Amino acid sequence: MRIKIAVIGSEHFCRRAKDLSVNEGDFELECHIYTDPKEAAAIIKTLKPSDAILFSGSLPYAYAKEAVQQFNVPTFYLKQDETAVSTTLLSVLANERVSCGRISMDVAEQSHIDHVLNDLNGTIELPYIHVLQNGGSIEDVINFHQRLSEQGKTEIAITSIHIVYEKLLQRGIPARMMIDPESSIIRSLRFAQQKAMVQKSSSAQIAVGILQSSGLPIVPFVKELSTILQAHWSESDGEFSLFTTKGIIEHSIKNPGFMNFFHRLPRNVKMAFGYGETTMKAAEHARLALNFIQSGELNSFYILDSNKRLHGPYPQSDGAIDMKVDHPLLVEIAEKTKLGPANISKLLQFRQSRTTNQFSATDLALYMNVSRRTAERTLKKLIEFEYVRVVGEEMTYKQGRPRSLYEMNFAIHY
């Protein structure tokens, strides 16, 4: 499987990436060159289909982050690390014969230079450091190096941004580019390739959609949806099944056209999707997802993936909950309380969503979208086996009984 990687970076970076990938026969690069990292956002909108996207650094990625969200492919940037900083410093100190304290340097993170100096036990002076900010001004970076040079405090500038390097040279300021080690570039390209292969394999998974209607004729809607999802469809006893792939569904639900179609569906039509290694398994998952649509959620749909994670309700939420439990403590809780995997998963998410440990039955009911009585029954089961404990009471009104406050009493973190 040959993988196409779109590389977005300066001419220097793209040329280097091309040279290093010559001997890599199982992926190809399509380079897109900018002169200023800000141009990355515009470049994203002109990309041809590719299997992965690699930016030359965190700055162009930050400028393009919003635009790249429309792409359903793995996206990465070459991360600057201690190896890049130490390699560059070693080269400059050896070849330029300047002290570290006479160098100005812009870096992605302060910790990178700190770790290098800590490894040297503080035996060299600290260079002048400018930490790059996402969305920050290129001119501010240039002025940082230029000001120190004009004040006579530095003899050379090291920059992570190619346009800054060029501007400093034009202004007569000695400068060097931060060195991206060959190993880091090759490792990033191979990582992008591996992630793309995993996603392509995952996207090819079988997907089944099920639509149910209470007597209304919905064949025109089914035909329209089958066109959007590039799906085959069949009908049995008034129930419609559509057969497509996971990749097509995940791409489609991000498309405004799909959501426009969904909002035009009659309100009594229920729709859900399932993924699986076989058509039978995908259909089983779709049917399970369909069962989670409650009477008040007929304007929503769910997806149950091959790992038994329930996604939705769309379009209100793209969150996911586990429909299976395999952690030993969760298995124990399920066996003792007879609570289902979905409820246990929601309990974990409820705990993680709160800024305080204490909660009321009403808090839990609102989060789980159930009645207060149902939440109290769930809490009663958990209290019985000491997975939840009562820690106090609070009076919410001038009259009426105070309500109990609870706290989770099991140690597990996801």
mmCIF file of C-alpha atoms in Angstrom:
data_model
loop_
_atom_site.group_PDB
_atom_site.id
_atom_site.type_symbol
_atom_site.label_atom_id
_atom_site.label_comp_id
_atom_site.label_asym_id
_atom_site.label_seq_id
_atom_site.Cartn_x
_atom_site.Cartn_y
_atom_site.Cartn_z
ATOM 1 C CA MET A 1 0.000 0.000 0.000
ATOM 2 C CA ARG A 2 1.692 3.187 -1.222
ATOM 3 C CA ILE A 3 1.047 6.218 0.976
ATOM 4 C CA LYS A 4 0.988 9.824 -0.227
ATOM 5 C CA ILE A 5 2.119 12.388 2.369
ATOM 6 C CA ALA A 6 1.495 16.109 1.838
ATOM 7 C CA VAL A 7 4.435 18.064 3.279
ATOM 8 C CA ILE A 8 3.923 21.756 4.065
ATOM 9 C CA GLY A 9 7.068 23.750 4.831
ATOM 10 C CA SER A 10 9.774 26.105 3.662
ATOM 11 C CA GLU A 11 11.695 25.367 0.470
ATOM 12 C CA HIS A 12 14.693 24.289 2.557
ATOM 13 C CA PHE A 13 12.663 21.826 4.635
ATOM 14 C CA CYS A 14 10.788 20.374 1.655
ATOM 15 C CA ARG A 15 14.004 19.860 -0.296
ATOM 16 C CA ARG A 16 15.570 18.115 2.692
ATOM 17 C CA ALA A 17 12.525 15.890 3.244
ATOM 18 C CA LYS A 18 12.551 14.939 -0.457
ATOM 19 C CA ASP A 19 16.259 14.028 -0.329
ATOM 20 C CA LEU A 20 15.820 11.898 2.800
ATOM 21 C CA SER A 21 12.819 10.037 1.369
ATOM 22 C CA VAL A 22 14.553 8.948 -1.846
ATOM 23 C CA ASN A 23 15.277 5.480 -0.476
ATOM 24 C CA GLU A 24 11.827 5.081 1.093
ATOM 25 C CA GLY A 25 9.918 3.124 -1.533
ATOM 26 C CA ASP A 26 6.554 2.744 0.200
ATOM 27 C CA PHE A 27 5.529 6.397 0.464
ATOM 28 C CA GLU A 28 5.747 9.476 -1.720
ATOM 29 C CA LEU A 29 5.859 13.144 -0.809
ATOM 30 C CA GLU A 30 3.877 15.971 -2.335
ATOM 31 C CA CYS A 31 5.576 19.162 -1.169
ATOM 32 C CA HIS A 32 3.840 22.512 -0.726
ATOM 33 C CA ILE A 33 6.228 25.396 -0.142
ATOM 34 C CA TYR A 34 5.534 28.621 1.717
ATOM 35 C CA THR A 35 7.690 31.688 2.258
ATOM 36 C CA ASP A 36 5.851 32.661 5.453
ATOM 37 C CA PRO A 37 4.337 30.107 7.899
ATOM 38 C CA LYS A 38 1.064 32.081 7.802
ATOM 39 C CA GLU A 39 0.562 30.845 4.238
ATOM 40 C CA ALA A 40 0.024 27.295 5.545
ATOM 41 C CA ALA A 41 -3.688 27.990 6.162
ATOM 42 C CA ALA A 42 -4.223 28.973 2.514
ATOM 43 C CA ILE A 43 -2.149 26.028 1.249
ATOM 44 C CA ILE A 44 -4.367 23.589 3.152
ATOM 45 C CA LYS A 45 -7.362 24.705 1.091
ATOM 46 C CA THR A 46 -5.573 23.824 -2.171
ATOM 47 C CA LEU A 47 -4.363 20.334 -1.203
ATOM 48 C CA LYS A 48 -5.085 17.417 -3.496
ATOM 49 C CA PRO A 49 -6.238 14.180 -1.828
ATOM 50 C CA SER A 50 -3.484 12.690 0.326
ATOM 51 C CA ASP A 51 -3.215 10.038 3.038
ATOM 52 C CA ALA A 52 -1.454 12.182 5.662
ATOM 53 C CA ILE A 53 -0.283 15.762 6.199
ATOM 54 C CA LEU A 54 3.058 16.725 7.746
ATOM 55 C CA PHE A 55 3.927 20.318 8.669
ATOM 56 C CA SER A 56 7.543 21.389 9.058
ATOM 57 C CA GLY A 57 6.912 22.706 12.569
ATOM 58 C CA SER A 58 4.412 23.790 15.194
ATOM 59 C CA LEU A 59 4.098 27.352 13.836
ATOM 60 C CA PRO A 60 2.688 26.542 10.361
ATOM 61 C CA TYR A 61 0.523 23.868 11.983
ATOM 62 C CA ALA A 62 -0.909 26.447 14.408
ATOM 63 C CA TYR A 63 -1.795 28.807 11.542
ATOM 64 C CA ALA A 64 -3.492 25.985 9.605
ATOM 65 C CA LYS A 65 -5.086 24.137 12.528
ATOM 66 C CA GLU A 66 -8.618 25.405 11.952
ATOM 67 C CA ALA A 67 -8.506 24.794 8.189
ATOM 68 C CA VAL A 68 -7.050 21.288 8.571
ATOM 69 C CA GLN A 69 -10.027 20.074 10.616
ATOM 70 C CA GLN A 70 -11.976 19.490 7.412
ATOM 71 C CA PHE A 71 -9.503 16.755 6.419
ATOM 72 C CA ASN A 72 -10.206 13.256 7.647
ATOM 73 C CA VAL A 73 -6.555 12.165 7.445
ATOM 74 C CA PRO A 74 -3.793 11.973 10.087
ATOM 75 C CA THR A 75 -2.105 15.343 10.546
ATOM 76 C CA PHE A 76 1.243 15.948 12.270
ATOM 77 C CA TYR A 77 4.026 18.479 12.590
ATOM 78 C CA LEU A 78 7.753 17.926 13.077
ATOM 79 C CA LYS A 79 8.296 18.463 16.766
ATOM 80 C CA GLN A 80 11.347 20.390 17.813
ATOM 81 C CA ASP A 81 13.121 18.614 20.664
ATOM 82 C CA GLU A 82 16.300 18.567 22.720
ATOM 83 C CA THR A 83 18.156 16.738 19.932
ATOM 84 C CA ALA A 84 17.511 19.589 17.495
ATOM 85 C CA VAL A 85 18.581 22.210 20.065
ATOM 86 C CA SER A 86 21.745 20.382 21.190
ATOM 87 C CA THR A 87 22.796 19.502 17.596
ATOM 88 C CA THR A 88 22.408 23.128 16.500
ATOM 89 C CA LEU A 89 24.245 24.518 19.526
ATOM 90 C CA LEU A 90 27.079 22.038 19.051
ATOM 91 C CA SER A 91 27.426 23.024 15.399
ATOM 92 C CA VAL A 92 27.426 26.770 16.123
ATOM 93 C CA LEU A 93 29.776 26.549 19.103
ATOM 94 C CA ALA A 94 32.230 24.393 17.142
ATOM 95 C CA ASN A 95 32.168 26.282 13.844
ATOM 96 C CA GLU A 96 31.559 29.896 14.873
ATOM 97 C CA ARG A 97 33.678 29.838 18.031
ATOM 98 C CA VAL A 98 31.291 31.992 20.069
ATOM 99 C CA SER A 99 30.231 31.510 23.658
ATOM 100 C CA CYS A 100 26.705 30.331 24.383
ATOM 101 C CA GLY A 101 25.945 33.608 26.164
ATOM 102 C CA ARG A 102 26.568 35.493 22.900
ATOM 103 C CA ILE A 103 23.817 33.636 21.034
ATOM 104 C CA SER A 104 20.153 34.542 20.580
ATOM 105 C CA MET A 105 17.790 31.668 19.885
ATOM 106 C CA ASP A 106 14.072 31.218 19.232
ATOM 107 C CA VAL A 107 12.614 27.864 20.261
ATOM 108 C CA ALA A 108 9.213 26.149 20.266
ATOM 109 C CA GLU A 109 9.394 25.451 24.006
ATOM 110 C CA GLN A 110 11.572 26.831 26.819
ATOM 111 C CA SER A 111 11.957 23.326 28.240
ATOM 112 C CA HIS A 112 13.977 22.215 25.209
ATOM 113 C CA ILE A 113 16.865 24.550 25.980
ATOM 114 C CA ASP A 114 16.461 24.035 29.749
ATOM 115 C CA HIS A 115 16.842 20.258 29.414
ATOM 116 C CA VAL A 116 19.974 20.615 27.281
ATOM 117 C CA LEU A 117 21.602 22.980 29.768
ATOM 118 C CA ASN A 118 20.565 20.784 32.705
ATOM 119 C CA ASP A 119 22.206 17.799 31.013
ATOM 120 C CA LEU A 120 25.400 19.860 30.844
ATOM 121 C CA ASN A 121 25.102 20.590 34.585
ATOM 122 C CA GLY A 122 24.888 24.319 33.942
ATOM 123 C CA THR A 123 28.509 24.474 32.725
ATOM 124 C CA ILE A 124 27.729 26.858 29.840
ATOM 125 C CA GLU A 125 26.070 30.247 29.778
ATOM 126 C CA LEU A 126 22.398 30.569 28.928
ATOM 127 C CA PRO A 127 21.707 31.991 25.445
ATOM 128 C CA TYR A 128 19.109 34.722 24.966
ATOM 129 C CA ILE A 129 15.831 32.845 24.422
ATOM 130 C CA HIS A 130 12.618 33.807 22.657
ATOM 131 C CA VAL A 131 9.784 31.279 22.973
ATOM 132 C CA LEU A 132 7.648 31.142 19.837
ATOM 133 C CA GLN A 133 3.935 31.787 20.374
ATOM 134 C CA ASN A 134 1.191 30.229 18.260
ATOM 135 C CA GLY A 135 -0.155 33.006 16.101
ATOM 136 C CA GLY A 136 2.694 35.288 17.136
ATOM 137 C CA SER A 137 4.193 37.922 14.841
ATOM 138 C CA ILE A 138 7.170 36.978 12.663
ATOM 139 C CA GLU A 139 8.338 40.584 12.930
ATOM 140 C CA ASP A 140 8.532 40.224 16.735
ATOM 141 C CA VAL A 141 10.927 37.293 16.331
ATOM 142 C CA ILE A 142 13.083 39.246 13.873
ATOM 143 C CA ASN A 143 13.142 42.282 16.189
ATOM 144 C CA PHE A 144 14.188 40.085 19.141
ATOM 145 C CA HIS A 145 17.325 38.910 17.340
ATOM 146 C CA GLN A 146 18.040 42.270 15.687
ATOM 147 C CA ARG A 147 17.761 44.268 18.922
ATOM 148 C CA LEU A 148 20.235 42.019 20.760
ATOM 149 C CA SER A 149 22.667 42.164 17.838
ATOM 150 C CA GLU A 150 22.501 45.964 17.569
ATOM 151 C CA GLN A 151 23.012 46.280 21.331
ATOM 152 C CA GLY A 152 26.216 44.262 20.975
ATOM 153 C CA LYS A 153 24.948 41.491 23.251
ATOM 154 C CA THR A 154 25.017 38.724 20.648
ATOM 155 C CA GLU A 155 27.214 37.639 17.762
ATOM 156 C CA ILE A 156 24.890 35.187 16.051
ATOM 157 C CA ALA A 157 21.188 34.279 15.942
ATOM 158 C CA ILE A 158 19.718 30.784 15.763
ATOM 159 C CA THR A 159 16.157 30.661 14.447
ATOM 160 C CA SER A 160 13.553 27.955 13.914
ATOM 161 C CA ILE A 161 11.804 29.929 11.142
ATOM 162 C CA HIS A 162 13.250 30.081 7.647
ATOM 163 C CA ILE A 163 11.798 33.491 6.751
ATOM 164 C CA VAL A 164 13.317 34.943 9.932
ATOM 165 C CA TYR A 165 16.691 33.487 8.901
ATOM 166 C CA GLU A 166 16.442 35.132 5.472
ATOM 167 C CA LYS A 167 15.352 38.516 6.862
ATOM 168 C CA LEU A 168 18.184 38.561 9.412
ATOM 169 C CA LEU A 169 20.763 37.867 6.685
ATOM 170 C CA GLN A 170 19.252 40.650 4.560
ATOM 171 C CA ARG A 171 19.765 43.025 7.495
ATOM 172 C CA GLY A 172 23.381 41.977 7.895
ATOM 173 C CA ILE A 173 22.845 39.957 11.079
ATOM 174 C CA PRO A 174 24.749 36.645 11.277
ATOM 175 C CA ALA A 175 22.194 33.836 11.564
ATOM 176 C CA ARG A 176 21.880 30.061 11.448
ATOM 177 C CA MET A 177 18.839 27.820 10.990
ATOM 178 C CA MET A 178 17.870 25.400 13.726
ATOM 179 C CA ILE A 179 18.971 21.973 12.506
ATOM 180 C CA ASP A 180 16.240 19.384 12.120
ATOM 181 C CA PRO A 181 18.138 16.103 12.602
ATOM 182 C CA GLU A 182 17.799 13.595 9.765
ATOM 183 C CA SER A 183 16.569 10.993 12.221
ATOM 184 C CA SER A 184 13.726 13.272 13.363
ATOM 185 C CA ILE A 185 12.540 13.983 9.813
ATOM 186 C CA ILE A 186 12.675 10.321 8.747
ATOM 187 C CA ARG A 187 10.981 9.221 11.969
ATOM 188 C CA SER A 188 8.158 11.755 11.436
ATOM 189 C CA LEU A 189 7.639 10.666 7.830
ATOM 190 C CA ARG A 190 7.498 6.999 8.818
ATOM 191 C CA PHE A 191 5.140 7.762 11.677
ATOM 192 C CA ALA A 192 2.833 9.637 9.296
ATOM 193 C CA GLN A 193 2.982 6.675 6.921
ATOM 194 C CA GLN A 194 2.095 4.171 9.650
ATOM 195 C CA LYS A 195 -0.803 6.260 10.947
ATOM 196 C CA ALA A 196 -2.115 6.706 7.406
ATOM 197 C CA MET A 197 -1.998 2.949 6.794
ATOM 198 C CA VAL A 198 -3.893 2.278 10.044
ATOM 199 C CA GLN A 199 -6.534 4.871 9.162
ATOM 200 C CA LYS A 200 -6.947 3.574 5.597
ATOM 201 C CA SER A 201 -7.452 0.087 6.962
ATOM 202 C CA SER A 202 -9.915 1.361 9.553
ATOM 203 C CA SER A 203 -11.788 3.498 7.003
ATOM 204 C CA ALA A 204 -12.335 0.439 4.832
ATOM 205 C CA GLN A 205 -14.307 -1.259 7.620
ATOM 206 C CA ILE A 206 -17.850 -2.238 6.710
ATOM 207 C CA ALA A 207 -20.554 0.156 7.889
ATOM 208 C CA VAL A 208 -24.288 -0.458 8.024
ATOM 209 C CA GLY A 209 -26.951 2.186 8.518
ATOM 210 C CA ILE A 210 -30.511 1.393 9.611
ATOM 211 C CA LEU A 211 -33.543 3.637 9.161
ATOM 212 C CA GLN A 212 -36.884 2.853 10.786
ATOM 213 C CA SER A 213 -40.116 4.731 10.177
ATOM 214 C CA SER A 214 -43.513 4.532 11.829
ATOM 215 C CA GLY A 215 -45.537 3.994 8.677
ATOM 216 C CA LEU A 216 -44.346 7.056 6.731
ATOM 217 C CA PRO A 217 -43.043 6.429 3.180
ATOM 218 C CA ILE A 218 -39.354 7.318 3.296
ATOM 219 C CA VAL A 219 -37.981 5.685 0.134
ATOM 220 C CA PRO A 220 -37.065 9.089 -1.388
ATOM 221 C CA PHE A 221 -35.059 9.895 1.753
ATOM 222 C CA VAL A 222 -33.346 6.480 1.654
ATOM 223 C CA LYS A 223 -32.367 6.995 -1.996
ATOM 224 C CA GLU A 224 -30.990 10.452 -1.209
ATOM 225 C CA LEU A 225 -29.003 9.132 1.759
ATOM 226 C CA SER A 226 -27.637 6.225 -0.284
ATOM 227 C CA THR A 227 -26.301 8.746 -2.814
ATOM 228 C CA ILE A 228 -24.645 10.834 -0.077
ATOM 229 C CA LEU A 229 -23.073 7.735 1.516
ATOM 230 C CA GLN A 230 -22.264 5.974 -1.786
ATOM 231 C CA ALA A 231 -24.237 3.071 -0.317
ATOM 232 C CA HIS A 232 -26.311 0.126 -1.499
ATOM 233 C CA TRP A 233 -29.644 -0.238 0.250
ATOM 234 C CA SER A 234 -32.310 -2.840 0.870
ATOM 235 C CA GLU A 235 -35.707 -2.942 2.568
ATOM 236 C CA SER A 236 -37.317 -5.540 4.795
ATOM 237 C CA ASP A 237 -40.634 -5.140 6.612
ATOM 238 C CA GLY A 238 -40.468 -1.368 6.419
ATOM 239 C CA GLU A 239 -36.897 -1.199 7.734
ATOM 240 C CA PHE A 240 -34.135 0.108 5.445
ATOM 241 C CA SER A 241 -30.491 -0.964 5.582
ATOM 242 C CA LEU A 242 -27.646 0.884 3.861
ATOM 243 C CA PHE A 243 -24.223 -0.678 3.219
ATOM 244 C CA THR A 244 -21.114 1.468 2.893
ATOM 245 C CA THR A 245 -17.763 2.008 4.690
ATOM 246 C CA LYS A 246 -16.682 3.656 7.911
ATOM 247 C CA GLY A 247 -14.488 6.141 6.047
ATOM 248 C CA ILE A 248 -17.357 7.397 3.907
ATOM 249 C CA ILE A 249 -19.639 7.856 6.923
ATOM 250 C CA GLU A 250 -16.993 9.700 8.959
ATOM 251 C CA HIS A 251 -16.307 12.000 6.023
ATOM 252 C CA SER A 252 -20.012 12.528 5.298
ATOM 253 C CA ILE A 253 -21.148 13.482 8.809
ATOM 254 C CA LYS A 254 -18.699 16.387 8.727
ATOM 255 C CA ASN A 255 -20.294 17.617 5.518
ATOM 256 C CA PRO A 256 -23.031 20.291 5.843
ATOM 257 C CA GLY A 257 -24.962 18.508 3.080
ATOM 258 C CA PHE A 258 -25.392 15.419 5.242
ATOM 259 C CA MET A 259 -26.615 17.426 8.224
ATOM 260 C CA ASN A 260 -29.034 19.370 6.016
ATOM 261 C CA PHE A 261 -30.441 16.034 4.857
ATOM 262 C CA PHE A 262 -30.690 14.737 8.427
ATOM 263 C CA HIS A 263 -32.623 17.780 9.620
ATOM 264 C CA ARG A 264 -35.124 17.239 6.776
ATOM 265 C CA LEU A 265 -35.915 13.698 7.902
ATOM 266 C CA PRO A 266 -39.417 13.262 9.355
ATOM 267 C CA ARG A 267 -39.190 13.434 13.143
ATOM 268 C CA ASN A 268 -40.447 9.900 13.688
ATOM 269 C CA VAL A 269 -37.642 8.349 11.605
ATOM 270 C CA LYS A 270 -34.918 6.660 13.659
ATOM 271 C CA MET A 271 -31.423 6.328 12.175
ATOM 272 C CA ALA A 272 -28.215 4.713 13.460
ATOM 273 C CA PHE A 273 -24.957 3.270 12.128
ATOM 274 C CA GLY A 274 -22.689 0.399 13.082
ATOM 275 C CA TYR A 275 -19.125 -0.557 12.098
ATOM 276 C CA GLY A 276 -17.708 -4.061 12.013
ATOM 277 C CA GLU A 277 -15.302 -6.511 10.400
ATOM 278 C CA THR A 278 -18.252 -8.241 8.733
ATOM 279 C CA THR A 279 -21.606 -7.048 7.409
ATOM 280 C CA MET A 280 -23.380 -9.118 10.059
ATOM 281 C CA LYS A 281 -21.371 -7.543 12.882
ATOM 282 C CA ALA A 282 -21.828 -4.024 11.517
ATOM 283 C CA ALA A 283 -25.595 -4.586 11.238
ATOM 284 C CA GLU A 284 -25.691 -5.914 14.808
ATOM 285 C CA HIS A 285 -23.897 -2.796 16.037
ATOM 286 C CA ALA A 286 -26.235 -0.531 14.059
ATOM 287 C CA ARG A 287 -29.252 -2.189 15.652
ATOM 288 C CA LEU A 288 -27.762 -1.789 19.132
ATOM 289 C CA ALA A 289 -27.088 1.891 18.409
ATOM 290 C CA LEU A 290 -30.680 2.269 17.213
ATOM 291 C CA ASN A 291 -31.948 0.984 20.564
ATOM 292 C CA PHE A 292 -30.196 3.851 22.375
ATOM 293 C CA ILE A 293 -32.308 6.493 20.662
ATOM 294 C CA GLN A 294 -34.853 7.542 23.259
ATOM 295 C CA SER A 295 -38.259 9.072 22.546
ATOM 296 C CA GLY A 296 -36.899 12.561 23.154
ATOM 297 C CA GLU A 297 -33.954 12.036 20.810
ATOM 298 C CA LEU A 298 -35.646 11.379 17.480
ATOM 299 C CA ASN A 299 -33.686 14.296 16.037
ATOM 300 C CA SER A 300 -30.429 12.519 16.904
ATOM 301 C CA PHE A 301 -28.483 9.477 15.754
ATOM 302 C CA TYR A 302 -25.776 7.223 17.192
ATOM 303 C CA ILE A 303 -22.835 5.215 15.847
ATOM 304 C CA LEU A 304 -21.549 2.041 17.523
ATOM 305 C CA ASP A 305 -18.024 1.210 16.367
ATOM 306 C CA SER A 306 -16.221 -2.131 16.187
ATOM 307 C CA ASN A 307 -14.713 -1.564 19.645
ATOM 308 C CA LYS A 308 -18.188 -1.247 21.164
ATOM 309 C CA ARG A 309 -17.852 2.507 21.712
ATOM 310 C CA LEU A 310 -21.095 4.436 21.284
ATOM 311 C CA HIS A 311 -20.634 7.814 19.580
ATOM 312 C CA GLY A 312 -23.230 10.564 19.803
ATOM 313 C CA PRO A 313 -25.910 11.640 20.015
ATOM 314 C CA TYR A 314 -25.133 13.473 16.763
ATOM 315 C CA PRO A 315 -25.331 16.292 15.878
ATOM 316 C CA GLN A 316 -25.510 17.508 19.495
ATOM 317 C CA SER A 317 -22.378 15.637 20.575
ATOM 318 C CA ASP A 318 -19.571 13.555 19.079
ATOM 319 C CA GLY A 319 -18.564 12.130 22.463
ATOM 320 C CA ALA A 320 -18.183 8.387 23.011
ATOM 321 C CA ILE A 321 -18.896 5.957 25.821
ATOM 322 C CA ASP A 322 -17.649 2.394 26.213
ATOM 323 C CA MET A 323 -20.282 -0.285 25.789
ATOM 324 C CA LYS A 324 -18.008 -2.974 27.189
ATOM 325 C CA VAL A 325 -15.986 -3.192 30.381
ATOM 326 C CA ASP A 326 -12.673 -4.996 30.609
ATOM 327 C CA HIS A 327 -10.872 -3.252 33.475
ATOM 328 C CA PRO A 328 -10.963 -5.681 36.457
ATOM 329 C CA LEU A 329 -12.534 -3.129 38.811
ATOM 330 C CA LEU A 330 -15.183 -2.147 36.264
ATOM 331 C CA VAL A 331 -16.013 -5.812 35.688
ATOM 332 C CA GLU A 332 -16.389 -6.204 39.460
ATOM 333 C CA ILE A 333 -18.701 -3.172 39.674
ATOM 334 C CA ALA A 334 -20.816 -4.471 36.784
ATOM 335 C CA GLU A 335 -21.127 -7.945 38.285
ATOM 336 C CA LYS A 336 -22.085 -6.737 41.768
ATOM 337 C CA THR A 337 -24.412 -3.866 40.873
ATOM 338 C CA LYS A 338 -25.851 -5.401 37.663
ATOM 339 C CA LEU A 339 -25.332 -2.034 35.963
ATOM 340 C CA GLY A 340 -24.717 -2.179 32.215
ATOM 341 C CA PRO A 341 -21.449 -1.104 30.531
ATOM 342 C CA ALA A 342 -23.054 2.065 29.158
ATOM 343 C CA ASN A 343 -24.119 3.234 32.627
ATOM 344 C CA ILE A 344 -20.710 2.449 34.130
ATOM 345 C CA SER A 345 -18.986 4.329 31.316
ATOM 346 C CA LYS A 346 -21.297 7.307 31.866
ATOM 347 C CA LEU A 347 -20.512 7.228 35.601
ATOM 348 C CA LEU A 348 -16.791 7.456 34.836
ATOM 349 C CA GLN A 349 -17.331 10.312 32.407
ATOM 350 C CA PHE A 350 -19.600 12.061 34.918
ATOM 351 C CA ARG A 351 -16.868 11.927 37.553
ATOM 352 C CA GLN A 352 -14.239 13.197 35.124
ATOM 353 C CA SER A 353 -16.485 16.062 33.989
ATOM 354 C CA ARG A 354 -16.890 17.545 37.468
ATOM 355 C CA THR A 355 -14.603 20.048 39.152
ATOM 356 C CA THR A 356 -15.761 18.929 42.614
ATOM 357 C CA ASN A 357 -15.997 15.429 44.091
ATOM 358 C CA GLN A 358 -19.441 15.921 45.665
ATOM 359 C CA PHE A 359 -22.650 15.638 43.649
ATOM 360 C CA SER A 360 -26.378 15.170 44.098
ATOM 361 C CA ALA A 361 -28.812 12.696 42.522
ATOM 362 C CA THR A 362 -30.134 15.590 40.429
ATOM 363 C CA ASP A 363 -26.635 16.302 39.082
ATOM 364 C CA LEU A 364 -26.284 12.671 38.033
ATOM 365 C CA ALA A 365 -29.781 12.534 36.533
ATOM 366 C CA LEU A 366 -29.147 15.603 34.384
ATOM 367 C CA TYR A 367 -25.830 14.214 33.130
ATOM 368 C CA MET A 368 -27.195 10.755 32.323
ATOM 369 C CA ASN A 369 -30.420 12.175 30.850
ATOM 370 C CA VAL A 370 -32.618 10.081 33.161
ATOM 371 C CA SER A 371 -35.188 10.863 35.838
ATOM 372 C CA ARG A 372 -34.062 11.670 39.365
ATOM 373 C CA ARG A 373 -35.741 8.470 40.575
ATOM 374 C CA THR A 374 -33.671 6.404 38.105
ATOM 375 C CA ALA A 375 -30.493 8.162 39.251
ATOM 376 C CA GLU A 376 -31.381 7.446 42.890
ATOM 377 C CA ARG A 377 -31.886 3.752 42.087
ATOM 378 C CA THR A 378 -28.472 3.648 40.429
ATOM 379 C CA LEU A 379 -26.885 5.349 43.444
ATOM 380 C CA LYS A 380 -28.602 2.917 45.805
ATOM 381 C CA LYS A 381 -26.945 -0.028 44.019
ATOM 382 C CA LEU A 382 -23.533 1.675 44.147
ATOM 383 C CA ILE A 383 -23.913 2.601 47.828
ATOM 384 C CA GLU A 384 -24.860 -0.978 48.707
ATOM 385 C CA PHE A 385 -21.432 -2.175 47.552
ATOM 386 C CA GLU A 386 -19.604 0.969 48.792
ATOM 387 C CA TYR A 387 -18.687 2.259 45.336
ATOM 388 C CA VAL A 388 -20.450 5.505 46.289
ATOM 389 C CA ARG A 389 -20.838 6.990 49.752
ATOM 390 C CA VAL A 390 -23.063 9.687 51.270
ATOM 391 C CA VAL A 391 -20.878 12.569 52.449
ATOM 392 C CA GLY A 392 -23.395 15.209 53.479
ATOM 393 C CA GLU A 393 -26.613 17.076 52.823
ATOM 394 C CA GLU A 394 -27.566 20.417 51.376
ATOM 395 C CA MET A 395 -30.738 22.466 51.697
ATOM 396 C CA THR A 396 -31.770 23.875 48.337
ATOM 397 C CA TYR A 397 -35.065 25.485 49.351
ATOM 398 C CA LYS A 398 -36.502 27.068 52.492
ATOM 399 C CA GLN A 399 -38.936 24.177 52.777
ATOM 400 C CA GLY A 400 -38.619 20.506 51.969
ATOM 401 C CA ARG A 401 -36.175 17.795 52.822
ATOM 402 C CA PRO A 402 -32.441 18.414 52.366
ATOM 403 C CA ARG A 403 -30.937 16.403 49.542
ATOM 404 C CA SER A 404 -28.038 14.014 50.006
ATOM 405 C CA LEU A 405 -24.592 14.679 48.632
ATOM 406 C CA TYR A 406 -22.537 11.774 47.291
ATOM 407 C CA GLU A 407 -18.949 10.977 46.385
ATOM 408 C CA MET A 408 -17.483 8.237 44.159
ATOM 409 C CA ASN A 409 -15.475 5.710 46.176
ATOM 410 C CA PHE A 410 -13.405 3.740 43.674
ATOM 411 C CA ALA A 411 -9.924 4.446 42.367
ATOM 412 C CA ILE A 412 -9.774 4.242 38.597
ATOM 413 C CA HIS A 413 -8.755 6.894 36.090
ATOM 414 C CA TYR A 414 -9.138 6.905 32.311
#
